[in-house]
């Protein structure tokens, strides 16, 4: 039997309409949530991601501004920009699009963002908060995966979650978010010896390796929930995920398509985090 499709586009629309109501409520009290995006260099994919983020902000009623720096910009120039955004009360969220050019130190840049404006959830304080079960901002992609599971009433507690990929953006936070919801979690990489042994024991399999179609049907337990975070461009121009969708959909109980699965959720959760940051800023001002 063919798996049910986890339709990221549909869930993203629903979540955005719920959070638009929260943005509208803030607007009624004179607050427009504001997001600043910093982009350094000429990475073509980053430019597209940033454009999509800005468009999504405008659709939901978030003010946004982009600060573009050339590839040769110095880290100090970017740090100065972040400093002024930290002090700007119209800006509730700050995001530095990754990757940064090689002469930047990622952690130095990210930890210069005020932790209460770190809507990506990448600041070391916020990473520590997540790991200790005191989440401030959930990183957007794994947050989107969790919302997809929740909205489809997929149980997590007691299940074996296997995450293939160990990036700071997806794999690691994904593992901790599943763990926090009571899953038993295994983290693998694309190079794990006998990877199938692990993936075949997954009730929930999340794949974020950047290796086109590396997960095949024989690597998946019948009835598993398969979440594909990958988005790869094939030589013929088509997009595909890290999971071989056509074969795995015959084995899994649920599966995310690429495109139209996790992708639409990522930007949605960024919007949610920005509105949340604005709500918190409003609440903290009210106290005084
Ligand atoms: N590059 C790839 N994904 C992301 C993301 O979620 N946030 C940022 N800031 N950069 C990225």
PDB file of C-alpha atoms and ligand atoms in Angstrom:
ATOM      1  CA  UNK A   1       0.000   0.000   0.000  1.00  0.00           C
ATOM      2  CA  UNK A   2       1.189   3.486  -0.798  1.00  0.00           C
ATOM      3  CA  UNK A   3       2.142   5.837   2.048  1.00  0.00           C
ATOM      4  CA  UNK A   4       0.080   8.871   3.017  1.00  0.00           C
ATOM      5  CA  UNK A   5       1.709  12.097   1.871  1.00  0.00           C
ATOM      6  CA  UNK A   6       2.730  14.611   4.513  1.00  0.00           C
ATOM      7  CA  UNK A   7       1.698  17.722   2.608  1.00  0.00           C
ATOM      8  CA  UNK A   8       3.964  20.535   3.788  1.00  0.00           C
ATOM      9  CA  UNK A   9       2.282  23.121   1.593  1.00  0.00           C
ATOM     10  CA  UNK A  10      -1.122  22.492   3.146  1.00  0.00           C
ATOM     11  CA  UNK A  11       0.149  22.460   6.734  1.00  0.00           C
ATOM     12  CA  UNK A  12       2.265  25.555   6.095  1.00  0.00           C
ATOM     13  CA  UNK A  13      -0.816  27.429   4.844  1.00  0.00           C
ATOM     14  CA  UNK A  14      -2.794  26.441   7.914  1.00  0.00           C
ATOM     15  CA  UNK A  15      -0.014  27.403  10.338  1.00  0.00           C
ATOM     16  CA  UNK A  16       0.557  30.702   8.528  1.00  0.00           C
ATOM     17  CA  UNK A  17      -3.132  31.604   8.774  1.00  0.00           C
ATOM     18  CA  UNK A  18      -3.070  30.926  12.532  1.00  0.00           C
ATOM     19  CA  UNK A  19       0.046  33.039  13.052  1.00  0.00           C
ATOM     20  CA  UNK A  20      -1.210  35.807  10.771  1.00  0.00           C
ATOM     21  CA  UNK A  21      -4.007  36.283  13.316  1.00  0.00           C
ATOM     22  CA  UNK A  22      -1.325  36.769  15.997  1.00  0.00           C
ATOM     23  CA  UNK A  23       0.552  39.264  13.798  1.00  0.00           C
ATOM     24  CA  UNK A  24      -2.726  41.127  13.174  1.00  0.00           C
ATOM     25  CA  UNK A  25      -3.336  41.285  16.929  1.00  0.00           C
ATOM     26  CA  UNK A  26       0.103  42.797  17.464  1.00  0.00           C
ATOM     27  CA  UNK A  27      -0.603  45.284  14.662  1.00  0.00           C
ATOM     28  CA  UNK A  28      -3.787  46.370  16.469  1.00  0.00           C
ATOM     29  CA  UNK A  29      -1.635  47.367  19.430  1.00  0.00           C
ATOM     30  CA  UNK A  30       0.738  49.301  17.152  1.00  0.00           C
ATOM     31  CA  UNK A  31       3.480  46.673  16.803  1.00  0.00           C
ATOM     32  CA  UNK A  32       4.595  45.326  13.454  1.00  0.00           C
ATOM     33  CA  UNK A  33       6.918  42.335  13.848  1.00  0.00           C
ATOM     34  CA  UNK A  34      10.250  43.096  12.168  1.00  0.00           C
ATOM     35  CA  UNK A  35      12.879  40.753  10.715  1.00  0.00           C
ATOM     36  CA  UNK A  36      16.375  41.725   9.548  1.00  0.00           C
ATOM     37  CA  UNK A  37      18.210  39.348   7.230  1.00  0.00           C
ATOM     38  CA  UNK A  38      21.954  39.595   6.693  1.00  0.00           C
ATOM     39  CA  UNK A  39      23.480  38.010   3.624  1.00  0.00           C
ATOM     40  CA  UNK A  40      27.186  38.014   2.771  1.00  0.00           C
ATOM     41  CA  UNK A  41      28.612  37.082  -0.633  1.00  0.00           C
ATOM     42  CA  UNK A  42      27.116  35.732  -3.843  1.00  0.00           C
ATOM     43  CA  UNK A  43      25.802  32.265  -2.994  1.00  0.00           C
ATOM     44  CA  UNK A  44      23.003  31.793  -5.546  1.00  0.00           C
ATOM     45  CA  UNK A  45      20.952  29.414  -3.378  1.00  0.00           C
ATOM     46  CA  UNK A  46      21.195  31.788  -0.395  1.00  0.00           C
ATOM     47  CA  UNK A  47      19.961  34.671  -2.545  1.00  0.00           C
ATOM     48  CA  UNK A  48      16.879  32.634  -3.518  1.00  0.00           C
ATOM     49  CA  UNK A  49      16.211  31.575   0.105  1.00  0.00           C
ATOM     50  CA  UNK A  50      16.465  35.200   1.267  1.00  0.00           C
ATOM     51  CA  UNK A  51      14.136  36.418  -1.480  1.00  0.00           C
ATOM     52  CA  UNK A  52      11.573  33.769  -0.479  1.00  0.00           C
ATOM     53  CA  UNK A  53      11.854  34.726   3.200  1.00  0.00           C
ATOM     54  CA  UNK A  54      11.276  38.415   2.428  1.00  0.00           C
ATOM     55  CA  UNK A  55       8.232  37.634   0.267  1.00  0.00           C
ATOM     56  CA  UNK A  56       6.762  35.401   2.990  1.00  0.00           C
ATOM     57  CA  UNK A  57       7.261  38.185   5.563  1.00  0.00           C
ATOM     58  CA  UNK A  58       5.363  40.660   3.459  1.00  0.00           C
ATOM     59  CA  UNK A  59       2.487  38.171   2.898  1.00  0.00           C
ATOM     60  CA  UNK A  60       1.966  37.646   6.629  1.00  0.00           C
ATOM     61  CA  UNK A  61       2.435  41.263   7.775  1.00  0.00           C
ATOM     62  CA  UNK A  62       6.050  41.207   9.002  1.00  0.00           C
ATOM     63  CA  UNK A  63       8.282  44.192   8.231  1.00  0.00           C
ATOM     64  CA  UNK A  64      11.590  42.996   6.801  1.00  0.00           C
ATOM     65  CA  UNK A  65      14.891  44.455   5.675  1.00  0.00           C
ATOM     66  CA  UNK A  66      17.895  42.886   4.000  1.00  0.00           C
ATOM     67  CA  UNK A  67      21.488  43.873   4.712  1.00  0.00           C
ATOM     68  CA  UNK A  68      23.681  42.621   1.858  1.00  0.00           C
ATOM     69  CA  UNK A  69      27.445  42.558   2.150  1.00  0.00           C
ATOM     70  CA  UNK A  70      29.965  41.724  -0.587  1.00  0.00           C
ATOM     71  CA  UNK A  71      32.004  38.516  -0.392  1.00  0.00           C
ATOM     72  CA  UNK A  72      35.091  40.487   0.742  1.00  0.00           C
ATOM     73  CA  UNK A  73      33.288  42.266   3.613  1.00  0.00           C
ATOM     74  CA  UNK A  74      35.043  41.994   6.962  1.00  0.00           C
ATOM     75  CA  UNK A  75      33.583  40.235   9.956  1.00  0.00           C
ATOM     76  CA  UNK A  76      33.750  43.517  11.901  1.00  0.00           C
ATOM     77  CA  UNK A  77      31.506  45.237   9.355  1.00  0.00           C
ATOM     78  CA  UNK A  78      28.900  42.513   9.824  1.00  0.00           C
ATOM     79  CA  UNK A  79      29.275  42.602  13.620  1.00  0.00           C
ATOM     80  CA  UNK A  80      28.673  46.385  13.577  1.00  0.00           C
ATOM     81  CA  UNK A  81      25.496  45.848  11.575  1.00  0.00           C
ATOM     82  CA  UNK A  82      24.282  43.177  14.017  1.00  0.00           C
ATOM     83  CA  UNK A  83      25.050  45.482  16.943  1.00  0.00           C
ATOM     84  CA  UNK A  84      22.855  48.235  15.548  1.00  0.00           C
ATOM     85  CA  UNK A  85      20.055  45.734  14.773  1.00  0.00           C
ATOM     86  CA  UNK A  86      20.288  44.411  18.349  1.00  0.00           C
ATOM     87  CA  UNK A  87      19.567  47.968  19.540  1.00  0.00           C
ATOM     88  CA  UNK A  88      16.773  48.642  17.034  1.00  0.00           C
ATOM     89  CA  UNK A  89      13.373  48.237  18.729  1.00  0.00           C
ATOM     90  CA  UNK A  90      11.575  47.833  15.358  1.00  0.00           C
ATOM     91  CA  UNK A  91      13.586  44.671  14.666  1.00  0.00           C
ATOM     92  CA  UNK A  92      12.452  41.616  16.660  1.00  0.00           C
ATOM     93  CA  UNK A  93      14.302  38.922  14.714  1.00  0.00           C
ATOM     94  CA  UNK A  94      17.780  38.833  13.174  1.00  0.00           C
ATOM     95  CA  UNK A  95      18.956  36.117  10.826  1.00  0.00           C
ATOM     96  CA  UNK A  96      22.376  35.669   9.241  1.00  0.00           C
ATOM     97  CA  UNK A  97      21.967  33.563   6.125  1.00  0.00           C
ATOM     98  CA  UNK A  98      24.426  30.664   6.091  1.00  0.00           C
ATOM     99  CA  UNK A  99      26.889  29.724   4.738  1.00  0.00           C
ATOM    100  CA  UNK A 100      29.130  32.704   5.417  1.00  0.00           C
ATOM    101  CA  UNK A 101      32.342  33.160   3.379  1.00  0.00           C
ATOM    102  CA  UNK A 102      35.299  31.106   4.648  1.00  0.00           C
ATOM    103  CA  UNK A 103      37.036  34.031   6.380  1.00  0.00           C
ATOM    104  CA  UNK A 104      34.103  34.396   8.817  1.00  0.00           C
ATOM    105  CA  UNK A 105      33.831  32.598  12.128  1.00  0.00           C
ATOM    106  CA  UNK A 106      30.233  31.387  12.242  1.00  0.00           C
ATOM    107  CA  UNK A 107      29.902  31.177  16.006  1.00  0.00           C
ATOM    108  CA  UNK A 108      31.413  34.595  16.573  1.00  0.00           C
ATOM    109  CA  UNK A 109      28.870  36.152  14.202  1.00  0.00           C
ATOM    110  CA  UNK A 110      25.860  34.192  15.407  1.00  0.00           C
ATOM    111  CA  UNK A 111      26.540  34.731  19.101  1.00  0.00           C
ATOM    112  CA  UNK A 112      26.728  38.487  18.499  1.00  0.00           C
ATOM    113  CA  UNK A 113      22.978  38.402  17.782  1.00  0.00           C
ATOM    114  CA  UNK A 114      20.952  39.229  20.905  1.00  0.00           C
ATOM    115  CA  UNK A 115      19.684  35.778  21.960  1.00  0.00           C
ATOM    116  CA  UNK A 116      16.096  37.081  22.240  1.00  0.00           C
ATOM    117  CA  UNK A 117      16.259  38.107  18.545  1.00  0.00           C
ATOM    118  CA  UNK A 118      17.899  34.870  17.311  1.00  0.00           C
ATOM    119  CA  UNK A 119      14.879  33.561  15.378  1.00  0.00           C
ATOM    120  CA  UNK A 120      16.998  30.825  13.744  1.00  0.00           C
ATOM    121  CA  UNK A 121      17.761  29.379  17.184  1.00  0.00           C
ATOM    122  CA  UNK A 122      21.473  29.052  16.315  1.00  0.00           C
ATOM    123  CA  UNK A 123      22.957  31.214  19.105  1.00  0.00           C
ATOM    124  CA  UNK A 124      24.976  29.013  21.474  1.00  0.00           C
ATOM    125  CA  UNK A 125      22.736  30.122  24.373  1.00  0.00           C
ATOM    126  CA  UNK A 126      19.657  29.011  22.445  1.00  0.00           C
ATOM    127  CA  UNK A 127      21.308  25.731  21.431  1.00  0.00           C
ATOM    128  CA  UNK A 128      22.025  25.060  25.109  1.00  0.00           C
ATOM    129  CA  UNK A 129      18.463  26.025  26.003  1.00  0.00           C
ATOM    130  CA  UNK A 130      17.093  23.556  23.450  1.00  0.00           C
ATOM    131  CA  UNK A 131      19.348  20.725  24.594  1.00  0.00           C
ATOM    132  CA  UNK A 132      18.333  21.223  28.236  1.00  0.00           C
ATOM    133  CA  UNK A 133      14.616  21.296  27.442  1.00  0.00           C
ATOM    134  CA  UNK A 134      14.222  25.068  27.901  1.00  0.00           C
ATOM    135  CA  UNK A 135      13.703  25.999  24.274  1.00  0.00           C
ATOM    136  CA  UNK A 136      13.757  29.709  23.432  1.00  0.00           C
ATOM    137  CA  UNK A 137      13.529  29.436  19.628  1.00  0.00           C
ATOM    138  CA  UNK A 138      13.336  26.114  17.823  1.00  0.00           C
ATOM    139  CA  UNK A 139      15.512  25.997  14.682  1.00  0.00           C
ATOM    140  CA  UNK A 140      13.114  26.401  11.777  1.00  0.00           C
ATOM    141  CA  UNK A 141      13.596  23.212   9.745  1.00  0.00           C
ATOM    142  CA  UNK A 142      13.355  20.664  12.596  1.00  0.00           C
ATOM    143  CA  UNK A 143      10.580  22.778  14.137  1.00  0.00           C
ATOM    144  CA  UNK A 144       8.708  22.443  10.837  1.00  0.00           C
ATOM    145  CA  UNK A 145       9.194  18.668  10.906  1.00  0.00           C
ATOM    146  CA  UNK A 146       7.825  18.475  14.468  1.00  0.00           C
ATOM    147  CA  UNK A 147       4.763  20.529  13.476  1.00  0.00           C
ATOM    148  CA  UNK A 148       4.128  18.257  10.477  1.00  0.00           C
ATOM    149  CA  UNK A 149       4.249  15.177  12.732  1.00  0.00           C
ATOM    150  CA  UNK A 150       2.020  16.815  15.345  1.00  0.00           C
ATOM    151  CA  UNK A 151      -0.590  18.062  12.854  1.00  0.00           C
ATOM    152  CA  UNK A 152      -0.824  14.540  11.432  1.00  0.00           C
ATOM    153  CA  UNK A 153      -1.218  13.054  14.946  1.00  0.00           C
ATOM    154  CA  UNK A 154       1.881  10.907  14.487  1.00  0.00           C
ATOM    155  CA  UNK A 155       2.961   9.577  17.898  1.00  0.00           C
ATOM    156  CA  UNK A 156       6.530  10.324  18.970  1.00  0.00           C
ATOM    157  CA  UNK A 157       6.793   9.147  22.576  1.00  0.00           C
ATOM    158  CA  UNK A 158       8.372   5.713  22.822  1.00  0.00           C
ATOM    159  CA  UNK A 159       9.120   5.588  19.093  1.00  0.00           C
ATOM    160  CA  UNK A 160      12.560   5.056  17.638  1.00  0.00           C
ATOM    161  CA  UNK A 161      13.585   8.218  15.815  1.00  0.00           C
ATOM    162  CA  UNK A 162      16.586   7.881  13.530  1.00  0.00           C
ATOM    163  CA  UNK A 163      18.131  11.061  12.158  1.00  0.00           C
ATOM    164  CA  UNK A 164      20.577  10.707   9.280  1.00  0.00           C
ATOM    165  CA  UNK A 165      22.669  13.887   9.204  1.00  0.00           C
ATOM    166  CA  UNK A 166      24.466  15.752  11.953  1.00  0.00           C
ATOM    167  CA  UNK A 167      24.371  19.398  10.876  1.00  0.00           C
ATOM    168  CA  UNK A 168      23.861  22.157  13.417  1.00  0.00           C
ATOM    169  CA  UNK A 169      20.962  23.472  11.319  1.00  0.00           C
ATOM    170  CA  UNK A 170      18.954  20.249  10.987  1.00  0.00           C
ATOM    171  CA  UNK A 171      20.361  16.938  12.239  1.00  0.00           C
ATOM    172  CA  UNK A 172      21.447  17.811  15.780  1.00  0.00           C
ATOM    173  CA  UNK A 173      18.480  20.007  16.765  1.00  0.00           C
ATOM    174  CA  UNK A 174      16.110  17.494  15.135  1.00  0.00           C
ATOM    175  CA  UNK A 175      17.491  14.722  17.322  1.00  0.00           C
ATOM    176  CA  UNK A 176      17.068  16.769  20.511  1.00  0.00           C
ATOM    177  CA  UNK A 177      13.539  17.842  19.614  1.00  0.00           C
ATOM    178  CA  UNK A 178      12.490  14.225  19.053  1.00  0.00           C
ATOM    179  CA  UNK A 179      14.228  13.243  22.295  1.00  0.00           C
ATOM    180  CA  UNK A 180      12.385  16.003  24.171  1.00  0.00           C
ATOM    181  CA  UNK A 181       9.070  14.532  22.962  1.00  0.00           C
ATOM    182  CA  UNK A 182      10.005  11.120  24.363  1.00  0.00           C
ATOM    183  CA  UNK A 183      11.446   9.367  21.339  1.00  0.00           C
ATOM    184  CA  UNK A 184      14.456   7.076  21.589  1.00  0.00           C
ATOM    185  CA  UNK A 185      16.905   8.696  19.210  1.00  0.00           C
ATOM    186  CA  UNK A 186      19.807   7.515  17.094  1.00  0.00           C
ATOM    187  CA  UNK A 187      21.912   9.975  15.111  1.00  0.00           C
ATOM    188  CA  UNK A 188      23.665   8.625  12.021  1.00  0.00           C
ATOM    189  CA  UNK A 189      25.561  10.207   9.168  1.00  0.00           C
ATOM    190  CA  UNK A 190      25.706   9.311   5.497  1.00  0.00           C
ATOM    191  CA  UNK A 191      28.968   7.491   6.337  1.00  0.00           C
ATOM    192  CA  UNK A 192      27.641   5.383   9.218  1.00  0.00           C
ATOM    193  CA  UNK A 193      28.824   1.776   8.808  1.00  0.00           C
ATOM    194  CA  UNK A 194      25.890  -0.490   7.960  1.00  0.00           C
ATOM    195  CA  UNK A 195      23.514   2.476   7.884  1.00  0.00           C
ATOM    196  CA  UNK A 196      20.611   0.191   6.883  1.00  0.00           C
ATOM    197  CA  UNK A 197      20.810  -1.589  10.220  1.00  0.00           C
ATOM    198  CA  UNK A 198      19.862   1.711  11.889  1.00  0.00           C
ATOM    199  CA  UNK A 199      17.435   3.108   9.337  1.00  0.00           C
ATOM    200  CA  UNK A 200      15.544  -0.203   9.226  1.00  0.00           C
ATOM    201  CA  UNK A 201      14.842   0.027  12.926  1.00  0.00           C
ATOM    202  CA  UNK A 202      13.397   3.563  12.688  1.00  0.00           C
ATOM    203  CA  UNK A 203       9.734   4.239  13.409  1.00  0.00           C
ATOM    204  CA  UNK A 204      10.404   7.846  12.407  1.00  0.00           C
ATOM    205  CA  UNK A 205      13.234   8.343   9.915  1.00  0.00           C
ATOM    206  CA  UNK A 206      14.448  11.890   9.224  1.00  0.00           C
ATOM    207  CA  UNK A 207      17.015  12.265   6.473  1.00  0.00           C
ATOM    208  CA  UNK A 208      19.149  15.388   5.981  1.00  0.00           C
ATOM    209  CA  UNK A 209      22.350  14.381   4.201  1.00  0.00           C
ATOM    210  CA  UNK A 210      22.318  16.228   0.880  1.00  0.00           C
ATOM    211  CA  UNK A 211      22.856  12.900  -0.928  1.00  0.00           C
ATOM    212  CA  UNK A 212      20.242  12.469  -3.663  1.00  0.00           C
ATOM    213  CA  UNK A 213      17.940   9.431  -3.172  1.00  0.00           C
ATOM    214  CA  UNK A 214      20.382   7.683  -0.812  1.00  0.00           C
ATOM    215  CA  UNK A 215      17.597   6.089   1.253  1.00  0.00           C
ATOM    216  CA  UNK A 216      16.008   3.252  -0.694  1.00  0.00           C
ATOM    217  CA  UNK A 217      13.028   1.034   0.120  1.00  0.00           C
ATOM    218  CA  UNK A 218      15.146  -1.790   1.520  1.00  0.00           C
ATOM    219  CA  UNK A 219      16.565   0.625   4.114  1.00  0.00           C
ATOM    220  CA  UNK A 220      13.124   1.427   5.542  1.00  0.00           C
ATOM    221  CA  UNK A 221      11.004  -0.546   8.004  1.00  0.00           C
ATOM    222  CA  UNK A 222       7.509  -1.260   6.661  1.00  0.00           C
ATOM    223  CA  UNK A 223       5.099   1.272   8.197  1.00  0.00           C
ATOM    224  CA  UNK A 224       7.791   3.822   9.133  1.00  0.00           C
ATOM    225  CA  UNK A 225       7.232   7.575   8.916  1.00  0.00           C
ATOM    226  CA  UNK A 226       9.823   8.997   6.500  1.00  0.00           C
ATOM    227  CA  UNK A 227      10.717  12.684   6.517  1.00  0.00           C
ATOM    228  CA  UNK A 228      12.992  13.919   3.744  1.00  0.00           C
ATOM    229  CA  UNK A 229      14.763  17.203   4.470  1.00  0.00           C
ATOM    230  CA  UNK A 230      16.983  16.980   1.380  1.00  0.00           C
ATOM    231  CA  UNK A 231      16.587  19.094  -1.705  1.00  0.00           C
ATOM    232  CA  UNK A 232      18.948  18.253  -4.541  1.00  0.00           C
ATOM    233  CA  UNK A 233      19.104  19.301  -8.177  1.00  0.00           C
ATOM    234  CA  UNK A 234      19.486  16.360 -10.598  1.00  0.00           C
ATOM    235  CA  UNK A 235      21.596  16.727 -13.784  1.00  0.00           C
ATOM    236  CA  UNK A 236      18.338  17.019 -15.797  1.00  0.00           C
ATOM    237  CA  UNK A 237      17.284  20.022 -13.687  1.00  0.00           C
ATOM    238  CA  UNK A 238      14.590  18.259 -11.634  1.00  0.00           C
ATOM    239  CA  UNK A 239      14.558  18.421  -7.838  1.00  0.00           C
ATOM    240  CA  UNK A 240      14.778  15.351  -5.648  1.00  0.00           C
ATOM    241  CA  UNK A 241      15.231  14.589  -1.975  1.00  0.00           C
ATOM    242  CA  UNK A 242      17.631  12.372  -0.034  1.00  0.00           C
ATOM    243  CA  UNK A 243      14.987   9.620  -0.107  1.00  0.00           C
ATOM    244  CA  UNK A 244      14.086   7.576  -3.181  1.00  0.00           C
ATOM    245  CA  UNK A 245      10.442   8.673  -3.012  1.00  0.00           C
ATOM    246  CA  UNK A 246       9.018   6.300  -5.633  1.00  0.00           C
ATOM    247  CA  UNK A 247      10.242   3.111  -3.957  1.00  0.00           C
ATOM    248  CA  UNK A 248      10.049   4.235  -0.310  1.00  0.00           C
ATOM    249  CA  UNK A 249       6.420   5.383  -0.603  1.00  0.00           C
ATOM    250  CA  UNK A 250       5.470   1.727  -1.161  1.00  0.00           C
ATOM    251  CA  UNK A 251       6.950   0.761   2.228  1.00  0.00           C
ATOM    252  CA  UNK A 252       6.391   3.771   4.525  1.00  0.00           C
ATOM    253  CA  UNK A 253       3.129   4.708   6.269  1.00  0.00           C
ATOM    254  CA  UNK A 254       3.759   8.451   5.797  1.00  0.00           C
ATOM    255  CA  UNK A 255       6.271  10.233   3.599  1.00  0.00           C
ATOM    256  CA  UNK A 256       7.156  13.837   2.738  1.00  0.00           C
ATOM    257  CA  UNK A 257       7.500  14.702  -0.960  1.00  0.00           C
ATOM    258  CA  UNK A 258      10.278  16.892  -2.413  1.00  0.00           C
ATOM    259  CA  UNK A 259       9.391  19.567  -3.274  1.00  0.00           C
ATOM    260  CA  UNK A 260       6.286  20.334  -1.191  1.00  0.00           C
ATOM    261  CA  UNK A 261       7.231  18.540   2.033  1.00  0.00           C
ATOM    262  CA  UNK A 262       9.538  20.034   4.636  1.00  0.00           C
ATOM    263  CA  UNK A 263      10.566  22.998   2.436  1.00  0.00           C
ATOM    264  CA  UNK A 264       7.409  25.103   2.850  1.00  0.00           C
ATOM    265  CA  UNK A 265       7.485  24.500   6.610  1.00  0.00           C
ATOM    266  CA  UNK A 266      10.953  25.983   7.146  1.00  0.00           C
ATOM    267  CA  UNK A 267      10.065  29.537   6.126  1.00  0.00           C
ATOM    268  CA  UNK A 268       6.731  29.226   7.925  1.00  0.00           C
ATOM    269  CA  UNK A 269       8.467  28.490  11.229  1.00  0.00           C
ATOM    270  CA  UNK A 270      10.772  31.487  10.698  1.00  0.00           C
ATOM    271  CA  UNK A 271       7.664  33.665  10.414  1.00  0.00           C
ATOM    272  CA  UNK A 272       6.255  32.083  13.606  1.00  0.00           C
ATOM    273  CA  UNK A 273       9.528  32.671  15.503  1.00  0.00           C
ATOM    274  CA  UNK A 274       9.610  36.316  14.381  1.00  0.00           C
ATOM    275  CA  UNK A 275       6.027  36.922  15.519  1.00  0.00           C
ATOM    276  CA  UNK A 276       6.823  35.116  18.782  1.00  0.00           C
ATOM    277  CA  UNK A 277       9.865  37.379  19.305  1.00  0.00           C
ATOM    278  CA  UNK A 278       7.662  40.447  18.778  1.00  0.00           C
ATOM    279  CA  UNK A 279       5.039  39.118  21.225  1.00  0.00           C
ATOM    280  CA  UNK A 280       7.760  38.557  23.838  1.00  0.00           C
ATOM    281  CA  UNK A 281       9.205  42.037  23.265  1.00  0.00           C
ATOM    282  CA  UNK A 282       5.729  43.497  23.763  1.00  0.00           C
ATOM    283  CA  UNK A 283       5.193  41.470  26.951  1.00  0.00           C
ATOM    284  CA  UNK A 284       8.547  42.544  28.387  1.00  0.00           C
ATOM    285  CA  UNK A 285       7.801  46.238  27.697  1.00  0.00           C
ATOM    286  CA  UNK A 286       4.348  45.911  29.329  1.00  0.00           C
ATOM    287  CA  UNK A 287       5.901  44.709  32.588  1.00  0.00           C
ATOM    288  CA  UNK A 288       7.598  48.060  33.221  1.00  0.00           C
TER     289      UNK A 288
HETATM  290  N1  LIG B   1      21.129  28.154   5.367  1.00  0.00           N
HETATM  291  C1  LIG B   1      20.479  26.999   5.133  1.00  0.00           C
HETATM  292  N2  LIG B   1      19.436  26.863   5.983  1.00  0.00           N
HETATM  293  C2  LIG B   1      19.455  27.944   6.778  1.00  0.00           C
HETATM  294  C3  LIG B   1      18.623  28.379   7.848  1.00  0.00           C
HETATM  295  O1  LIG B   1      17.664  27.721   8.259  1.00  0.00           O
HETATM  296  N3  LIG B   1      18.968  29.558   8.419  1.00  0.00           N
HETATM  297  C4  LIG B   1      20.021  30.293   7.990  1.00  0.00           C
HETATM  298  N4  LIG B   1      20.275  31.437   8.628  1.00  0.00           N
HETATM  299  N5  LIG B   1      20.810  29.925   7.000  1.00  0.00           N
HETATM  300  C5  LIG B   1      20.520  28.754   6.392  1.00  0.00           C
END
